[in-house]
JSON list of C-alpha atoms in Angstrom, two decimals:
[
{"chain": "A", "resi": 1, "resn": "UNK", "atom": "CA", "xyz": [-3.02, -13.47, 2.36]},
{"chain": "A", "resi": 2, "resn": "UNK", "atom": "CA", "xyz": [0.62, -12.47, 2.66]},
{"chain": "A", "resi": 3, "resn": "UNK", "atom": "CA", "xyz": [1.62, -14.98, -0.01]},
{"chain": "A", "resi": 4, "resn": "UNK", "atom": "CA", "xyz": [-1.34, -14.26, -2.28]},
{"chain": "A", "resi": 5, "resn": "UNK", "atom": "CA", "xyz": [-0.46, -10.65, -3.09]},
{"chain": "A", "resi": 6, "resn": "UNK", "atom": "CA", "xyz": [3.12, -11.31, -4.31]},
{"chain": "A", "resi": 7, "resn": "UNK", "atom": "CA", "xyz": [1.76, -14.22, -6.35]},
{"chain": "A", "resi": 8, "resn": "UNK", "atom": "CA", "xyz": [-0.76, -11.97, -8.06]},
{"chain": "A", "resi": 9, "resn": "UNK", "atom": "CA", "xyz": [1.92, -9.35, -8.72]},
{"chain": "A", "resi": 10, "resn": "UNK", "atom": "CA", "xyz": [4.20, -11.98, -10.24]},
{"chain": "A", "resi": 11, "resn": "UNK", "atom": "CA", "xyz": [1.47, -13.42, -12.45]},
{"chain": "A", "resi": 12, "resn": "UNK", "atom": "CA", "xyz": [0.37, -9.98, -13.66]},
{"chain": "A", "resi": 13, "resn": "UNK", "atom": "CA", "xyz": [3.96, -8.92, -14.34]},
{"chain": "A", "resi": 14, "resn": "UNK", "atom": "CA", "xyz": [4.71, -12.16, -16.20]},
{"chain": "A", "resi": 15, "resn": "UNK", "atom": "CA", "xyz": [1.51, -11.81, -18.24]},
{"chain": "A", "resi": 16, "resn": "UNK", "atom": "CA", "xyz": [2.33, -8.18, -19.03]},
{"chain": "A", "resi": 17, "resn": "UNK", "atom": "CA", "xyz": [5.83, -9.08, -20.21]},
{"chain": "A", "resi": 18, "resn": "UNK", "atom": "CA", "xyz": [4.53, -12.04, -22.21]},
{"chain": "A", "resi": 19, "resn": "UNK", "atom": "CA", "xyz": [1.84, -9.92, -23.86]},
{"chain": "A", "resi": 20, "resn": "UNK", "atom": "CA", "xyz": [4.33, -7.19, -24.71]}
]
């Protein structure tokens, strides 16, 4: 679970930057 949270944060941040 410790690796899952940073992965989600990275994916969401990357998607947010890509969308913007």
